[in-house]
Tab-separated table of C-alpha atoms in Angstrom:
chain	number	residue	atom	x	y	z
A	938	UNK	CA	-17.566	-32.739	84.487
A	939	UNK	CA	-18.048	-36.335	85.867
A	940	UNK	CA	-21.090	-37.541	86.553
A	941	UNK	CA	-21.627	-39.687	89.237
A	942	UNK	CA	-21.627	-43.397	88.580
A	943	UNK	CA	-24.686	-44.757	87.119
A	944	UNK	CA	-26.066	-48.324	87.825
A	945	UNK	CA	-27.889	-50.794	86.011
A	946	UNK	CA	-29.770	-53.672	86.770
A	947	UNK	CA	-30.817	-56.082	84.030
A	948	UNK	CA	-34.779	-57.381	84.210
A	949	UNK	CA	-34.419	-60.071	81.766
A	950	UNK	CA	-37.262	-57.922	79.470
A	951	UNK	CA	-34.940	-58.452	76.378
A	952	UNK	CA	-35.869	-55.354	75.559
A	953	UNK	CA	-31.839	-54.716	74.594
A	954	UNK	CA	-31.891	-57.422	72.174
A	955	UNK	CA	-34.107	-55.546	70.072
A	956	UNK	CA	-31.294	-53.309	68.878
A	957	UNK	CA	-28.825	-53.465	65.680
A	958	UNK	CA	-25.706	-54.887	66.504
A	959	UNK	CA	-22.924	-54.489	63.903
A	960	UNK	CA	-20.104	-56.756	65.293
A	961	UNK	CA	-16.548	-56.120	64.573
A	962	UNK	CA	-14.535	-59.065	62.511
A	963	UNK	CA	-13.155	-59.864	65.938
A	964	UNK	CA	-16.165	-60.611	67.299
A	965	UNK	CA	-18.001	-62.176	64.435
A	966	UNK	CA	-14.521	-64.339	64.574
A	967	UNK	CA	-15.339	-65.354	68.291
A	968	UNK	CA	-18.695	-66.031	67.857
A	969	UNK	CA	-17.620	-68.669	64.795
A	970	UNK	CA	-15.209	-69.961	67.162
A	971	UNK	CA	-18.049	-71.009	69.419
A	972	UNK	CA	-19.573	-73.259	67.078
A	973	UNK	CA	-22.098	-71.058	65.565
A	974	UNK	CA	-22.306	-70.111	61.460
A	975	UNK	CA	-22.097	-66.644	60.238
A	976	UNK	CA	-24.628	-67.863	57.042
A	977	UNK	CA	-27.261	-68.177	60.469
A	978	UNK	CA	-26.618	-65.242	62.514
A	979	UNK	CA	-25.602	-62.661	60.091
A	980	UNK	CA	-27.481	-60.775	57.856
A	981	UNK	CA	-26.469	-57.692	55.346
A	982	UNK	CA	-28.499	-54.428	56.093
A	983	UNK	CA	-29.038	-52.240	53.152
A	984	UNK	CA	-25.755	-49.939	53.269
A	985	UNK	CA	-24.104	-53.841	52.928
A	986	UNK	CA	-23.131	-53.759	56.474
A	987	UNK	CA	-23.005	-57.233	58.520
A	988	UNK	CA	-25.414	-57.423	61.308
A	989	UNK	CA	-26.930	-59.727	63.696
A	990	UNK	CA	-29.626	-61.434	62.277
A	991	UNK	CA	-33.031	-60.294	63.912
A	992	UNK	CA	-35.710	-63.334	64.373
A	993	UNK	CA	-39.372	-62.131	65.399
A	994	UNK	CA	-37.982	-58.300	66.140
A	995	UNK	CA	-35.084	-59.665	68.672
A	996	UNK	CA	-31.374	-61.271	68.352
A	997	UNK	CA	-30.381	-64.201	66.598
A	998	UNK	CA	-29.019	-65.081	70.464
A	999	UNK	CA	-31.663	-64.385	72.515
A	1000	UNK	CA	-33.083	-67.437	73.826
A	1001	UNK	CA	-35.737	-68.450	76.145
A	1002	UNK	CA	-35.713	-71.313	79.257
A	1003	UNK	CA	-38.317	-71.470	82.080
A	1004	UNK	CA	-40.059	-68.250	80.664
A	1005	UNK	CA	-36.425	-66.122	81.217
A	1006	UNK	CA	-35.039	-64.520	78.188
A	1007	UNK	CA	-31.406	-64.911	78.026
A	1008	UNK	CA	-28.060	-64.557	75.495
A	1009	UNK	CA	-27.285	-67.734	74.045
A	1010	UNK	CA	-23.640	-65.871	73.947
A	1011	UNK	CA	-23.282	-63.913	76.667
A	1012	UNK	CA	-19.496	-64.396	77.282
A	1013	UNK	CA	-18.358	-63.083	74.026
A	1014	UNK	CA	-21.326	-61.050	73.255
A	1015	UNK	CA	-20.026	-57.614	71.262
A	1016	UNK	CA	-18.933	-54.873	73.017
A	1017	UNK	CA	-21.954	-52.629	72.023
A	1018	UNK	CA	-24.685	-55.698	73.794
A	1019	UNK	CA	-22.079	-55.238	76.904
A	1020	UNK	CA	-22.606	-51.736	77.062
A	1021	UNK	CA	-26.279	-51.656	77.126
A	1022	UNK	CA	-27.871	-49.147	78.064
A	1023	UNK	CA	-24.880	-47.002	78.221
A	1024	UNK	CA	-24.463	-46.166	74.580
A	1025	UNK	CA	-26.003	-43.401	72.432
A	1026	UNK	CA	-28.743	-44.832	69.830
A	1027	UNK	CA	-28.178	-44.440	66.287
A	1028	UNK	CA	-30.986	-42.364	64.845
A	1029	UNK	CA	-31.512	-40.262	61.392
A	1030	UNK	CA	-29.900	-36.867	63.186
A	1031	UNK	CA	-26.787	-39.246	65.085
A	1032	UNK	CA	-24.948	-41.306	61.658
A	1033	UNK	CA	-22.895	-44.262	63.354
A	1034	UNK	CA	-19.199	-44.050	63.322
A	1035	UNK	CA	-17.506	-45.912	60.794
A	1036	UNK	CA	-15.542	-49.355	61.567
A	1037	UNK	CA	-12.698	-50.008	60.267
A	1038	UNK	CA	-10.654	-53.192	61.326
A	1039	UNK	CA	-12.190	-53.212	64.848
A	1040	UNK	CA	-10.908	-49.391	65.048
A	1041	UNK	CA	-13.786	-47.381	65.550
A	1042	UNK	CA	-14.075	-43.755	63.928
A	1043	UNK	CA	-15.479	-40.843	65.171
Protein backbone atom coordinates (compact mmCIF):
# COMPACT_ATOMS: atom_id res chain seq x y z
CA UNK A 1 0.00 0.00 0.00
CA UNK A 2 1.30 3.61 -0.58
CA UNK A 3 1.72 5.74 1.97
CA UNK A 4 1.09 9.14 1.61
CA UNK A 5 3.98 11.42 0.81
CA UNK A 6 6.14 12.30 3.63
CA UNK A 7 7.98 15.70 4.01
CA UNK A 8 11.05 16.83 5.41
CA UNK A 9 12.44 19.91 6.43
CA UNK A 10 16.14 20.20 7.23
CA UNK A 11 17.05 22.32 10.71
CA UNK A 12 20.63 22.62 10.05
CA UNK A 13 21.15 20.37 13.60
CA UNK A 14 23.72 18.17 11.66
CA UNK A 15 22.39 15.66 13.40
CA UNK A 16 22.50 13.50 9.81
CA UNK A 17 26.09 13.94 9.54
CA UNK A 18 26.60 11.84 12.40
CA UNK A 19 25.91 8.71 10.39
CA UNK A 20 28.32 6.13 8.40
CA UNK A 21 28.44 6.85 4.95
CA UNK A 22 30.01 4.17 2.72
CA UNK A 23 30.26 5.93 -0.72
CA UNK A 24 30.21 4.06 -3.89
CA UNK A 25 33.57 4.35 -6.25
CA UNK A 26 31.40 6.73 -8.23
CA UNK A 27 31.01 8.95 -5.70
CA UNK A 28 34.30 8.76 -3.92
CA UNK A 29 35.41 9.48 -7.80
CA UNK A 30 33.27 12.79 -7.76
CA UNK A 31 34.22 13.91 -4.63
CA UNK A 32 38.20 13.59 -5.89
CA UNK A 33 37.10 15.38 -8.83
CA UNK A 34 36.21 18.34 -6.65
CA UNK A 35 39.53 18.89 -5.41
CA UNK A 36 39.40 17.02 -2.25
CA UNK A 37 41.93 13.78 -1.28
CA UNK A 38 40.61 10.44 -0.49
CA UNK A 39 43.97 9.98 2.09
CA UNK A 40 41.70 13.08 4.08
CA UNK A 41 38.21 12.08 3.89
CA UNK A 42 38.34 8.40 3.86
CA UNK A 43 38.92 6.12 6.41
CA UNK A 44 38.79 2.02 6.51
CA UNK A 45 36.22 0.67 9.14
CA UNK A 46 37.08 -2.64 10.58
CA UNK A 47 35.33 -5.12 7.96
CA UNK A 48 38.02 -2.94 5.48
CA UNK A 49 35.21 -1.02 4.09
CA UNK A 50 35.89 2.77 2.87
CA UNK A 51 34.02 5.32 4.76
CA UNK A 52 33.77 8.91 5.35
CA UNK A 53 36.10 9.97 7.73
CA UNK A 54 34.30 11.09 11.05
CA UNK A 55 36.06 14.31 12.84
CA UNK A 56 34.70 15.07 16.52
CA UNK A 57 31.58 12.39 15.99
CA UNK A 58 30.38 14.21 12.54
CA UNK A 59 31.46 14.17 8.63
CA UNK A 60 34.63 14.92 7.21
CA UNK A 61 32.18 17.64 5.17
CA UNK A 62 30.31 19.15 7.61
CA UNK A 63 31.36 22.57 8.07
CA UNK A 64 30.39 25.49 10.07
CA UNK A 65 29.87 29.53 8.95
CA UNK A 66 27.96 32.14 11.03
CA UNK A 67 27.06 29.37 13.67
CA UNK A 68 25.06 27.20 10.61
CA UNK A 69 26.26 23.75 10.06
CA UNK A 70 26.44 22.95 6.50
CA UNK A 71 27.96 20.20 3.70
CA UNK A 72 31.07 21.37 2.39
CA UNK A 73 29.75 18.98 -0.65
CA UNK A 74 26.39 19.19 -0.90
CA UNK A 75 26.03 18.91 -4.73
CA UNK A 76 27.60 15.59 -5.08
CA UNK A 77 27.04 14.42 -1.64
CA UNK A 78 26.27 10.32 -1.80
CA UNK A 79 23.10 9.15 -2.43
CA UNK A 80 22.57 7.70 1.14
CA UNK A 81 23.35 11.79 2.80
CA UNK A 82 20.55 12.72 -0.01
CA UNK A 83 18.19 10.43 1.31
CA UNK A 84 18.29 11.39 4.85
CA UNK A 85 16.04 10.60 6.86
CA UNK A 86 14.38 8.34 4.47
CA UNK A 87 16.59 5.31 4.76
CA UNK A 88 16.52 2.36 7.19
CA UNK A 89 19.58 2.48 9.83
CA UNK A 90 21.99 -0.20 9.85
CA UNK A 91 21.90 -1.87 13.24
CA UNK A 92 23.20 -5.44 14.71
CA UNK A 93 19.56 -7.20 13.73
CA UNK A 94 19.48 -5.10 9.92
CA UNK A 95 23.32 -6.28 8.12
CA UNK A 96 23.83 -3.61 5.21
CA UNK A 97 23.51 -4.77 1.71
CA UNK A 98 26.55 -5.48 -0.03
CA UNK A 99 28.08 -3.02 -2.84
CA UNK A 100 29.33 -4.13 -5.56
CA UNK A 101 30.47 -1.70 -8.42
CA UNK A 102 27.89 0.96 -7.42
CA UNK A 103 25.20 -2.03 -7.77
CA UNK A 104 23.67 -2.40 -4.59
CA UNK A 105 22.58 -5.98 -3.23
CA UNK A 106 19.83 -6.93 -1.35
Amino acid sequence: MIQKEERFRCRNCGYCCTQIVIPTKKEIKKIQEAGYDPEDFLEEDRNGRKRIRMKNYYCYFLGLKDGETFCRIYEIRPKVCRQYPFFKEVTAECMPPKMFDDKMIL
